[in-house]
PDB file of C-alpha atoms in Angstrom:
ATOM      1  CA  MET A   1     -26.013 107.929 -47.418  1.00 49.00           C
ATOM      2  CA  SER A   2     -29.557 107.590 -48.539  1.00 52.00           C
ATOM      3  CA  LEU A   3     -33.171 107.243 -47.585  1.00 49.00           C
ATOM      4  CA  ASP A   4     -35.103 103.923 -47.782  1.00 53.00           C
ATOM      5  CA  PRO A   5     -38.856 104.268 -48.694  1.00 52.00           C
ATOM      6  CA  GLY A   6     -39.770 104.246 -44.991  1.00 59.00           C
ATOM      7  CA  GLY A   7     -37.647 107.337 -44.248  1.00 66.00           C
ATOM      8  CA  LEU A   8     -34.565 105.703 -42.511  1.00 74.00           C
ATOM      9  CA  PRO A   9     -31.381 106.805 -43.436  1.00 82.00           C
ATOM     10  CA  ARG A  10     -29.435 104.175 -45.225  1.00 84.00           C
ATOM     11  CA  ARG A  11     -25.606 103.442 -45.075  1.00 85.00           C
ATOM     12  CA  GLN A  12     -23.573 100.834 -46.537  1.00 89.00           C
ATOM     13  CA  ARG A  13     -20.086 100.028 -44.754  1.00 90.00           C
ATOM     14  CA  VAL A  14     -17.341  97.882 -46.253  1.00 95.00           C
ATOM     15  CA  ALA A  15     -14.663  96.521 -43.995  1.00 96.00           C
ATOM     16  CA  ALA A  16     -11.708  94.033 -44.006  1.00 98.00           C
ATOM     17  CA  TYR A  17     -10.954  91.697 -40.978  1.00 98.00           C
ATOM     18  CA  ALA A  18      -8.498  88.879 -40.113  1.00 98.00           C
ATOM     19  CA  VAL A  19      -8.651  85.473 -38.664  1.00 98.00           C
ATOM     20  CA  ILE A  20      -5.350  84.942 -37.062  1.00 97.00           C
ATOM     21  CA  VAL A  21      -5.200  81.481 -35.317  1.00 96.00           C
ATOM     22  CA  ARG A  22      -1.929  80.287 -33.646  1.00 92.00           C
ATOM     23  CA  ALA A  23      -1.615  77.147 -31.506  1.00 87.00           C
ATOM     24  CA  GLY A  24      -5.420  76.712 -30.503  1.00 91.00           C
ATOM     25  CA  GLU A  25      -5.905  80.643 -29.969  1.00 96.00           C
ATOM     26  CA  VAL A  26      -7.485  83.262 -31.881  1.00 98.00           C
ATOM     27  CA  LEU A  27      -6.314  87.044 -31.920  1.00 98.00           C
ATOM     28  CA  LEU A  28      -9.337  89.115 -30.899  1.00 98.00           C
ATOM     29  CA  SER A  29     -10.067  92.849 -30.104  1.00 98.00           C
ATOM     30  CA  ARG A  30     -12.618  94.055 -27.524  1.00 98.00           C
ATOM     31  CA  LEU A  31     -14.888  96.543 -28.698  1.00 97.00           C
ATOM     32  CA  ALA A  32     -14.851 100.123 -26.732  1.00 96.00           C
ATOM     33  CA  PRO A  33     -17.816 100.685 -24.492  1.00 94.00           C
ATOM     34  CA  SER A  34     -18.937 103.538 -27.059  1.00 90.00           C
ATOM     35  CA  VAL A  35     -19.878 100.474 -29.255  1.00 89.00           C
ATOM     36  CA  SER A  36     -20.815  97.932 -26.939  1.00 91.00           C
ATOM     37  CA  GLU A  37     -21.679  98.473 -23.218  1.00 89.00           C
ATOM     38  CA  GLY A  38     -21.049  94.948 -22.145  1.00 93.00           C
ATOM     39  CA  GLU A  39     -17.979  92.812 -22.852  1.00 96.00           C
ATOM     40  CA  LEU A  40     -17.862  91.823 -26.544  1.00 97.00           C
ATOM     41  CA  TRP A  41     -14.971  90.788 -28.714  1.00 98.00           C
ATOM     42  CA  THR A  42     -14.465  90.920 -32.528  1.00 98.00           C
ATOM     43  CA  LEU A  43     -11.752  90.072 -35.122  1.00 98.00           C
ATOM     44  CA  PRO A  44      -9.204  92.467 -35.560  1.00 98.00           C
ATOM     45  CA  GLY A  45     -10.080  94.861 -38.603  1.00 97.00           C
ATOM     46  CA  GLY A  46     -12.339  97.892 -39.504  1.00 96.00           C
ATOM     47  CA  GLY A  47     -13.530 100.007 -42.333  1.00 95.00           C
ATOM     48  CA  ILE A  48     -11.841 100.443 -45.541  1.00 97.00           C
ATOM     49  CA  GLU A  49     -10.945 104.200 -46.322  1.00 96.00           C
ATOM     50  CA  PHE A  50     -11.955 105.673 -49.725  1.00 95.00           C
ATOM     51  CA  GLY A  51      -9.418 104.371 -52.452  1.00 96.00           C
ATOM     52  CA  GLU A  52      -7.935 101.867 -50.037  1.00 97.00           C
ATOM     53  CA  HIS A  53      -7.126  98.371 -51.154  1.00 97.00           C
ATOM     54  CA  PRO A  54      -9.022  95.793 -48.908  1.00 97.00           C
ATOM     55  CA  ASP A  55      -5.475  93.934 -48.388  1.00 97.00           C
ATOM     56  CA  ASP A  56      -3.809  97.226 -46.994  1.00 98.00           C
ATOM     57  CA  ALA A  57      -6.947  98.090 -44.914  1.00 98.00           C
ATOM     58  CA  VAL A  58      -6.749  94.999 -43.088  1.00 98.00           C
ATOM     59  CA  VAL A  59      -2.971  95.155 -42.375  1.00 98.00           C
ATOM     60  CA  ARG A  60      -3.264  98.571 -40.965  1.00 98.00           C
ATOM     61  CA  GLU A  61      -6.369  97.773 -38.768  1.00 98.00           C
ATOM     62  CA  VAL A  62      -4.569  94.777 -37.494  1.00 98.00           C
ATOM     63  CA  HIS A  63      -1.682  96.802 -36.560  1.00 98.00           C
ATOM     64  CA  GLU A  64      -3.866  99.777 -34.908  1.00 98.00           C
ATOM     65  CA  GLU A  65      -5.916  97.357 -32.979  1.00 98.00           C
ATOM     66  CA  THR A  66      -3.243  94.816 -31.941  1.00 98.00           C
ATOM     67  CA  GLY A  67       0.140  96.424 -32.533  1.00 98.00           C
ATOM     68  CA  LEU A  68       1.314  93.308 -34.583  1.00 98.00           C
ATOM     69  CA  GLU A  69       2.299  93.145 -38.192  1.00 97.00           C
ATOM     70  CA  CYS A  70       0.334  90.463 -40.218  1.00 97.00           C
ATOM     71  CA  ARG A  71       0.783  88.734 -43.504  1.00 97.00           C
ATOM     72  CA  LEU A  72      -1.978  87.846 -45.688  1.00 97.00           C
ATOM     73  CA  GLY A  73      -3.258  84.551 -47.084  1.00 94.00           C
ATOM     74  CA  GLY A  74      -6.455  84.832 -49.428  1.00 92.00           C
ATOM     75  CA  PRO A  75      -9.869  86.171 -48.434  1.00 95.00           C
ATOM     76  CA  LEU A  76     -11.750  83.320 -46.433  1.00 94.00           C
ATOM     77  CA  TRP A  77     -15.081  84.610 -46.305  1.00 94.00           C
ATOM     78  CA  ILE A  78     -17.275  87.610 -47.116  1.00 95.00           C
ATOM     79  CA  GLY A  79     -20.057  88.206 -44.878  1.00 91.00           C
ATOM     80  CA  SER A  80     -23.108  90.631 -45.113  1.00 90.00           C
ATOM     81  CA  ALA A  81     -25.211  91.981 -42.418  1.00 86.00           C
ATOM     82  CA  HIS A  82     -28.474  94.016 -42.964  1.00 85.00           C
ATOM     83  CA  ARG A  83     -29.617  95.735 -39.803  1.00 76.00           C
ATOM     84  CA  VAL A  84     -31.214  98.819 -38.080  1.00 76.00           C
ATOM     85  CA  VAL A  85     -28.757 100.408 -35.604  1.00 72.00           C
ATOM     86  CA  ASP A  86     -29.394 103.143 -33.158  1.00 67.00           C
ATOM     87  CA  ARG A  87     -25.835 104.306 -31.934  1.00 59.00           C
ATOM     88  CA  GLU A  88     -26.455 108.172 -31.947  1.00 60.00           C
ATOM     89  CA  SER A  89     -30.334 108.109 -31.131  1.00 64.00           C
ATOM     90  CA  GLU A  90     -30.925 108.186 -35.016  1.00 73.00           C
ATOM     91  CA  PRO A  91     -32.018 104.840 -36.329  1.00 81.00           C
ATOM     92  CA  THR A  92     -30.172 103.960 -39.459  1.00 80.00           C
ATOM     93  CA  GLU A  93     -30.557 101.237 -41.932  1.00 86.00           C
ATOM     94  CA  MET A  94     -27.208  99.576 -42.030  1.00 82.00           C
ATOM     95  CA  HIS A  95     -25.606  97.421 -44.870  1.00 91.00           C
ATOM     96  CA  SER A  96     -22.392  95.851 -43.444  1.00 90.00           C
ATOM     97  CA  VAL A  97     -20.091  94.008 -45.919  1.00 95.00           C
ATOM     98  CA  ARG A  98     -16.987  92.406 -44.321  1.00 95.00           C
ATOM     99  CA  ILE A  99     -14.293  90.638 -46.288  1.00 97.00           C
ATOM    100  CA  VAL A 100     -12.385  88.187 -43.800  1.00 98.00           C
ATOM    101  CA  TYR A 101      -8.843  87.353 -44.562  1.00 98.00           C
ATOM    102  CA  ASP A 102      -6.781  84.182 -43.491  1.00 97.00           C
ATOM    103  CA  ALA A 103      -3.646  85.844 -41.911  1.00 98.00           C
ATOM    104  CA  TRP A 104      -0.866  85.283 -39.539  1.00 97.00           C
ATOM    105  CA  VAL A 105       1.769  86.997 -37.487  1.00 97.00           C
ATOM    106  CA  PRO A 106       5.380  85.975 -36.434  1.00 91.00           C
ATOM    107  CA  ALA A 107       5.578  83.063 -34.311  1.00 84.00           C
ATOM    108  CA  ASP A 108       7.792  85.098 -31.720  1.00 84.00           C
ATOM    109  CA  ALA A 109       5.554  88.146 -32.065  1.00 93.00           C
ATOM    110  CA  PRO A 110       5.188  90.315 -28.799  1.00 95.00           C
ATOM    111  CA  GLU A 111       1.831  90.180 -26.926  1.00 97.00           C
ATOM    112  CA  PRO A 112      -0.733  92.293 -28.518  1.00 98.00           C
ATOM    113  CA  ARG A 113      -1.743  95.731 -27.551  1.00 97.00           C
ATOM    114  CA  VAL A 114      -4.109  98.492 -28.767  1.00 97.00           C
ATOM    115  CA  VAL A 115      -2.048 101.124 -30.711  1.00 96.00           C
ATOM    116  CA  GLU A 116      -4.892 103.392 -32.067  1.00 94.00           C
ATOM    117  CA  VAL A 117      -5.962 106.052 -29.693  1.00 92.00           C
ATOM    118  CA  ASN A 118      -9.887 106.678 -28.865  1.00 92.00           C
ATOM    119  CA  GLY A 119     -10.590 103.918 -31.530  1.00 93.00           C
ATOM    120  CA  SER A 120     -13.298 101.386 -31.543  1.00 94.00           C
ATOM    121  CA  THR A 121     -11.309  98.704 -29.639  1.00 97.00           C
ATOM    122  CA  VAL A 122      -9.799  99.021 -26.108  1.00 97.00           C
ATOM    123  CA  ASP A 123      -7.875  95.615 -25.581  1.00 97.00           C
ATOM    124  CA  ALA A 124      -6.522  92.754 -27.504  1.00 98.00           C
ATOM    125  CA  ARG A 125      -5.805  89.333 -26.636  1.00 98.00           C
ATOM    126  CA  TRP A 126      -5.106  85.859 -27.787  1.00 98.00           C
ATOM    127  CA  VAL A 127      -8.249  83.844 -26.839  1.00 97.00           C
ATOM    128  CA  PRO A 128      -8.535  79.855 -26.760  1.00 97.00           C
ATOM    129  CA  VAL A 129     -10.704  78.824 -29.889  1.00 97.00           C
ATOM    130  CA  GLY A 130     -12.636  76.619 -27.622  1.00 96.00           C
ATOM    131  CA  GLU A 131     -13.811  79.343 -25.385  1.00 97.00           C
ATOM    132  CA  VAL A 132     -15.214  81.225 -28.246  1.00 97.00           C
ATOM    133  CA  GLU A 133     -16.872  78.228 -29.978  1.00 96.00           C
ATOM    134  CA  SER A 134     -18.266  77.405 -26.544  1.00 96.00           C
ATOM    135  CA  GLY A 135     -19.640  80.870 -25.782  1.00 95.00           C
ATOM    136  CA  VAL A 136     -17.425  81.359 -22.626  1.00 96.00           C
ATOM    137  CA  ILE A 137     -16.044  84.698 -24.447  1.00 97.00           C
ATOM    138  CA  PRO A 138     -18.738  86.911 -25.571  1.00 98.00           C
ATOM    139  CA  THR A 139     -18.136  87.681 -29.402  1.00 98.00           C
ATOM    140  CA  VAL A 140     -19.910  89.200 -32.309  1.00 95.00           C
ATOM    141  CA  PRO A 141     -21.399  86.419 -34.494  1.00 94.00           C
ATOM    142  CA  MET A 142     -18.926  87.133 -37.323  1.00 94.00           C
ATOM    143  CA  VAL A 143     -16.069  85.596 -35.284  1.00 97.00           C
ATOM    144  CA  ARG A 144     -17.836  82.177 -34.884  1.00 96.00           C
ATOM    145  CA  GLU A 145     -18.798  82.346 -38.562  1.00 95.00           C
ATOM    146  CA  ALA A 146     -15.431  83.145 -39.599  1.00 95.00           C
ATOM    147  CA  LEU A 147     -13.755  80.346 -37.366  1.00 96.00           C
ATOM    148  CA  ALA A 148     -16.324  77.811 -38.947  1.00 95.00           C
ATOM    149  CA  ARG A 149     -14.523  78.517 -42.421  1.00 94.00           C
ATOM    150  CA  HIS A 150     -10.904  78.848 -41.320  1.00 95.00           C
ATOM    151  CA  ARG A 151      -8.736  75.760 -41.972  1.00 93.00           C
ATOM    152  CA  PRO A 152      -4.747  75.534 -41.593  1.00 93.00           C
ATOM    153  CA  ALA A 153      -2.855  75.895 -44.869  1.00 93.00           C
ATOM    154  CA  ALA A 154      -2.004  72.784 -46.415  1.00 95.00           C
ATOM    155  CA  VAL A 155       1.695  72.554 -47.261  1.00 94.00           C
ATOM    156  CA  GLN A 156       3.712  69.547 -48.341  1.00 96.00           C
ATOM    157  CA  ARG A 157       7.399  69.729 -48.122  1.00 95.00           C
ATOM    158  CA  LEU A 158      10.278  67.832 -49.521  1.00 97.00           C
ATOM    159  CA  ALA A 159      13.380  67.512 -47.563  1.00 98.00           C
ATOM    160  CA  ALA A 160      16.582  65.624 -47.327  1.00 98.00           C
ATOM    161  CA  TYR A 161      18.525  64.433 -44.310  1.00 98.00           C
ATOM    162  CA  ALA A 162      21.653  62.901 -43.067  1.00 98.00           C
ATOM    163  CA  LEU A 163      22.098  59.993 -41.026  1.00 98.00           C
ATOM    164  CA  ALA A 164      25.640  60.088 -39.606  1.00 98.00           C
ATOM    165  CA  VAL A 165      26.600  57.525 -36.927  1.00 97.00           C
ATOM    166  CA  ARG A 166      30.045  57.436 -35.505  1.00 94.00           C
ATOM    167  CA  ASP A 167      31.235  55.200 -32.339  1.00 92.00           C
ATOM    168  CA  ASP A 168      27.911  54.448 -31.269  1.00 94.00           C
ATOM    169  CA  ALA A 169      26.687  58.247 -31.387  1.00 97.00           C
ATOM    170  CA  VAL A 170      24.448  59.880 -34.017  1.00 98.00           C
ATOM    171  CA  LEU A 171      24.763  63.374 -35.350  1.00 98.00           C
ATOM    172  CA  LEU A 172      21.628  65.214 -34.143  1.00 97.00           C
ATOM    173  CA  THR A 173      20.248  68.750 -34.203  1.00 96.00           C
ATOM    174  CA  ARG A 174      17.845  70.287 -31.679  1.00 95.00           C
ATOM    175  CA  HIS A 175      14.883  72.467 -32.942  1.00 89.00           C
ATOM    176  CA  SER A 176      14.711  75.931 -31.655  1.00 84.00           C
ATOM    177  CA  LEU A 177      11.615  77.841 -30.636  1.00 74.00           C
ATOM    178  CA  ARG A 178      11.192  78.679 -34.264  1.00 75.00           C
ATOM    179  CA  GLY A 179      11.124  74.842 -35.103  1.00 71.00           C
ATOM    180  CA  PRO A 180       7.926  72.637 -35.315  1.00 72.00           C
ATOM    181  CA  ARG A 181       8.737  70.957 -31.973  1.00 78.00           C
ATOM    182  CA  PRO A 182      10.888  73.195 -29.762  1.00 82.00           C
ATOM    183  CA  GLY A 183      13.693  71.246 -27.824  1.00 87.00           C
ATOM    184  CA  GLU A 184      13.011  68.042 -29.914  1.00 93.00           C
ATOM    185  CA  TRP A 185      16.270  66.512 -31.533  1.00 96.00           C
ATOM    186  CA  SER A 186      16.180  65.238 -35.328  1.00 96.00           C
ATOM    187  CA  LEU A 187      18.401  64.617 -38.084  1.00 98.00           C
ATOM    188  CA  PRO A 188      20.581  67.702 -39.671  1.00 97.00           C
ATOM    189  CA  GLY A 189      18.564  68.644 -42.977  1.00 97.00           C
ATOM    190  CA  GLY A 190      15.892  70.513 -44.489  1.00 95.00           C
ATOM    191  CA  GLY A 191      14.040  71.267 -47.378  1.00 96.00           C
ATOM    192  CA  LEU A 192      15.451  71.297 -51.046  1.00 97.00           C
ATOM    193  CA  ASP A 193      15.818  74.434 -53.026  1.00 97.00           C
ATOM    194  CA  HIS A 194      14.196  74.502 -56.340  1.00 96.00           C
ATOM    195  CA  GLY A 195      16.328  72.512 -58.752  1.00 97.00           C
ATOM    196  CA  GLU A 196      18.470  71.422 -56.029  1.00 98.00           C
ATOM    197  CA  PRO A 197      19.645  67.868 -56.142  1.00 98.00           C
ATOM    198  CA  PRO A 198      18.861  65.888 -52.711  1.00 98.00           C
ATOM    199  CA  ALA A 199      22.458  65.097 -52.199  1.00 97.00           C
ATOM    200  CA  ALA A 200      23.718  68.728 -52.547  1.00 98.00           C
ATOM    201  CA  ALA A 201      20.890  69.620 -50.152  1.00 98.00           C
ATOM    202  CA  VAL A 202      22.109  67.361 -47.464  1.00 98.00           C
ATOM    203  CA  ALA A 203      25.605  68.508 -47.811  1.00 97.00           C
ATOM    204  CA  ARG A 204      24.575  71.991 -47.530  1.00 97.00           C
ATOM    205  CA  GLU A 205      22.155  71.523 -44.634  1.00 96.00           C
ATOM    206  CA  VAL A 206      24.895  69.657 -42.682  1.00 97.00           C
ATOM    207  CA  ALA A 207      27.282  72.642 -43.225  1.00 96.00           C
ATOM    208  CA  GLU A 208      24.438  75.110 -42.044  1.00 95.00           C
ATOM    209  CA  GLU A 209      23.208  73.307 -39.091  1.00 95.00           C
ATOM    210  CA  THR A 210      26.408  71.459 -37.966  1.00 96.00           C
ATOM    211  CA  GLY A 211      29.359  73.255 -39.428  1.00 95.00           C
ATOM    212  CA  LEU A 212      30.749  69.964 -40.677  1.00 96.00           C
ATOM    213  CA  VAL A 213      31.690  68.871 -44.154  1.00 97.00           C
ATOM    214  CA  ALA A 214      29.572  66.048 -45.354  1.00 97.00           C
ATOM    215  CA  THR A 215      29.832  63.661 -48.000  1.00 97.00           C
ATOM    216  CA  THR A 216      26.452  62.197 -49.039  1.00 97.00           C
ATOM    217  CA  GLY A 217      26.124  58.497 -49.398  1.00 97.00           C
ATOM    218  CA  GLU A 218      23.418  56.164 -50.611  1.00 97.00           C
ATOM    219  CA  LEU A 219      19.552  56.859 -50.078  1.00 98.00           C
ATOM    220  CA  LEU A 220      18.439  54.827 -47.081  1.00 98.00           C
ATOM    221  CA  GLY A 221      14.735  55.219 -47.360  1.00 98.00           C
ATOM    222  CA  VAL A 222      11.908  57.570 -47.038  1.00 98.00           C
ATOM    223  CA  HIS A 223       9.838  58.799 -44.122  1.00 98.00           C
ATOM    224  CA  ASP A 224       6.896  60.962 -44.090  1.00 96.00           C
ATOM    225  CA  GLU A 225       4.671  62.598 -41.325  1.00 94.00           C
ATOM    226  CA  HIS A 226       1.572  64.624 -41.064  1.00 95.00           C
ATOM    227  CA  PHE A 227       0.539  66.932 -38.497  1.00 90.00           C
ATOM    228  CA  THR A 228      -0.892  70.400 -37.852  1.00 90.00           C
ATOM    229  CA  GLY A 229       1.305  72.979 -36.089  1.00 85.00           C
ATOM    230  CA  THR A 230       2.653  76.664 -36.280  1.00 84.00           C
ATOM    231  CA  ALA A 231       5.143  77.091 -38.953  1.00 85.00           C
ATOM    232  CA  PRO A 232       8.183  79.095 -38.147  1.00 80.00           C
ATOM    233  CA  HIS A 233       6.999  82.210 -39.801  1.00 86.00           C
ATOM    234  CA  GLY A 234       3.640  81.916 -37.689  1.00 89.00           C
ATOM    235  CA  ARG A 235       1.114  80.371 -39.980  1.00 93.00           C
ATOM    236  CA  GLU A 236      -1.065  77.475 -38.580  1.00 92.00           C
ATOM    237  CA  GLU A 237      -0.309  74.759 -41.380  1.00 93.00           C
ATOM    238  CA  ASP A 238      -1.813  71.135 -42.163  1.00 95.00           C
ATOM    239  CA  PHE A 239       1.923  69.963 -42.831  1.00 94.00           C
ATOM    240  CA  HIS A 240       2.798  66.839 -44.647  1.00 97.00           C
ATOM    241  CA  GLY A 241       6.440  66.595 -44.629  1.00 95.00           C
ATOM    242  CA  VAL A 242       8.282  63.877 -47.230  1.00 98.00           C
ATOM    243  CA  SER A 243      11.847  63.315 -45.840  1.00 98.00           C
ATOM    244  CA  LEU A 244      14.573  61.552 -47.867  1.00 98.00           C
ATOM    245  CA  VAL A 245      17.305  59.907 -45.668  1.00 98.00           C
ATOM    246  CA  PHE A 246      20.751  59.287 -46.828  1.00 98.00           C
ATOM    247  CA  ALA A 247      23.807  57.699 -45.317  1.00 98.00           C
ATOM    248  CA  THR A 248      26.398  60.317 -44.541  1.00 98.00           C
ATOM    249  CA  GLU A 249      29.967  60.642 -43.679  1.00 97.00           C
ATOM    250  CA  VAL A 250      31.064  63.926 -41.925  1.00 96.00           C
ATOM    251  CA  GLY A 251      34.392  65.271 -41.438  1.00 93.00           C
ATOM    252  CA  ALA A 252      36.261  66.049 -37.853  1.00 91.00           C
ATOM    253  CA  GLY A 253      35.578  68.671 -35.570  1.00 91.00           C
ATOM    254  CA  ALA A 254      32.981  69.555 -33.055  1.00 93.00           C
ATOM    255  CA  PRO A 255      29.367  70.261 -34.271  1.00 95.00           C
ATOM    256  CA  GLN A 256      28.561  73.800 -34.127  1.00 92.00           C
ATOM    257  CA  VAL A 257      25.333  75.915 -35.537  1.00 90.00           C
ATOM    258  CA  ARG A 258      26.327  78.191 -38.271  1.00 87.00           C
ATOM    259  CA  ASP A 259      22.895  79.255 -39.425  1.00 78.00           C
ATOM    260  CA  THR A 260      21.770  81.274 -36.440  1.00 77.00           C
ATOM    261  CA  GLY A 261      18.181  82.526 -35.873  1.00 74.00           C
ATOM    262  CA  GLY A 262      16.651  79.556 -37.689  1.00 78.00           C
ATOM    263  CA  THR A 263      15.119  76.397 -36.752  1.00 81.00           C
ATOM    264  CA  THR A 264      18.209  74.975 -35.134  1.00 89.00           C
ATOM    265  CA  GLU A 265      19.817  75.897 -31.916  1.00 91.00           C
ATOM    266  CA  GLN A 266      22.165  73.096 -31.108  1.00 94.00           C
ATOM    267  CA  ALA A 267      24.052  70.211 -32.783  1.00 95.00           C
ATOM    268  CA  ALA A 268      25.977  67.381 -31.029  1.00 96.00           C
ATOM    269  CA  TRP A 269      26.659  63.722 -31.089  1.00 97.00           C
ATOM    270  CA  VAL A 270      24.334  62.088 -29.156  1.00 97.00           C
ATOM    271  CA  SER A 271      24.724  58.434 -27.870  1.00 97.00           C
ATOM    272  CA  LEU A 272      22.732  55.952 -29.397  1.00 97.00           C
ATOM    273  CA  ALA A 273      21.716  54.117 -26.166  1.00 96.00           C
ATOM    274  CA  ASP A 274      20.323  57.650 -24.989  1.00 96.00           C
ATOM    275  CA  VAL A 275      18.207  57.633 -28.148  1.00 97.00           C
ATOM    276  CA  THR A 276      16.860  54.088 -27.942  1.00 93.00           C
ATOM    277  CA  SER A 277      16.131  54.380 -24.284  1.00 95.00           C
ATOM    278  CA  GLY A 278      14.377  57.711 -24.637  1.00 94.00           C
ATOM    279  CA  ALA A 279      16.646  59.683 -22.365  1.00 96.00           C
ATOM    280  CA  VAL A 280      16.778  62.131 -25.275  1.00 95.00           C
ATOM    281  CA  THR A 281      13.628  63.162 -26.910  1.00 95.00           C
ATOM    282  CA  VAL A 282      13.859  62.662 -30.583  1.00 97.00           C
ATOM    283  CA  SER A 283      11.692  63.099 -33.691  1.00 95.00           C
ATOM    284  CA  THR A 284       9.928  60.097 -35.426  1.00 96.00           C
ATOM    285  CA  LEU A 285      12.504  60.908 -38.403  1.00 97.00           C
ATOM    286  CA  VAL A 286      15.569  59.845 -36.036  1.00 97.00           C
ATOM    287  CA  THR A 287      13.852  56.396 -34.935  1.00 97.00           C
ATOM    288  CA  ALA A 288      12.925  55.582 -38.683  1.00 97.00           C
ATOM    289  CA  ALA A 289      16.066  56.637 -39.863  1.00 98.00           C
ATOM    290  CA  LEU A 290      17.911  54.302 -37.435  1.00 97.00           C
ATOM    291  CA  ALA A 291      15.795  51.527 -38.558  1.00 96.00           C
ATOM    292  CA  MET A 292      16.813  51.951 -42.205  1.00 97.00           C
ATOM    293  CA  GLN A 293      20.241  51.165 -41.454  1.00 92.00           C
ATOM    294  CA  PRO A 294      21.738  47.773 -43.001  1.00 85.00           C
ATOM    295  CA  PRO A 295      22.669  45.160 -40.307  1.00 77.00           C
ATOM    296  CA  ARG A 296      26.321  45.822 -39.218  1.00 67.00           C
TER     297      ARG A 296
END
């Protein structure tokens, strides 16, 4: 601490915070009465300890204030505030430097709760972004400033899928709660591993998601879709999926998911009539793939 020419003590504080957005909500911490007499919310985070890396500080602070384990993207914004504060009846000229990170928590993370005892926050909650931006939820200015700079991560993914049709039924898999659209049916398939031939990826994914042996045939076409949503690991993504659709023959047996705990919860032969009538909710990939089939 130093003194300015006017005699006020000077203090500089460097802190790290996280913007964690999921499904239209942002994770916030409520300031304790010792910090703010009225209701006031802020981003989870806090002061960087001497010798502590900012990356480590924000992960530690998020856990203390919300009980959740976060993963970090890059620094999103660096803010600076210069003001006079009087929290202990002693006016202090304060310079606060805030490093705000893009961060995320698992999609199936538990409800947030304050872990730290007698800290600067007393509650943690997912709050609709719209209520923050409109001012319905009272927040420190840093929250709206950081949200204005936050963007979903841009991700492009190349994947290969199997179109297997047998006896007026199509082999489909249903998204689990970890999938992009829980409960929706899609084709068996998934992302290509680095260096993996697309045809091999189809056979591998069919085995993992249905337990059936697949023989990959010709490439029927390419489908793409662009949407924003929560990825299985919990990060908000601006997602562009490019999907290669292959005609595929599968061996005998009942479909059964082998890769448990992933984005697929069920596999089944689904009547084409139920698909075309809308009785079963399917992805746009299924509709597009069926239209790629050559005339019978």
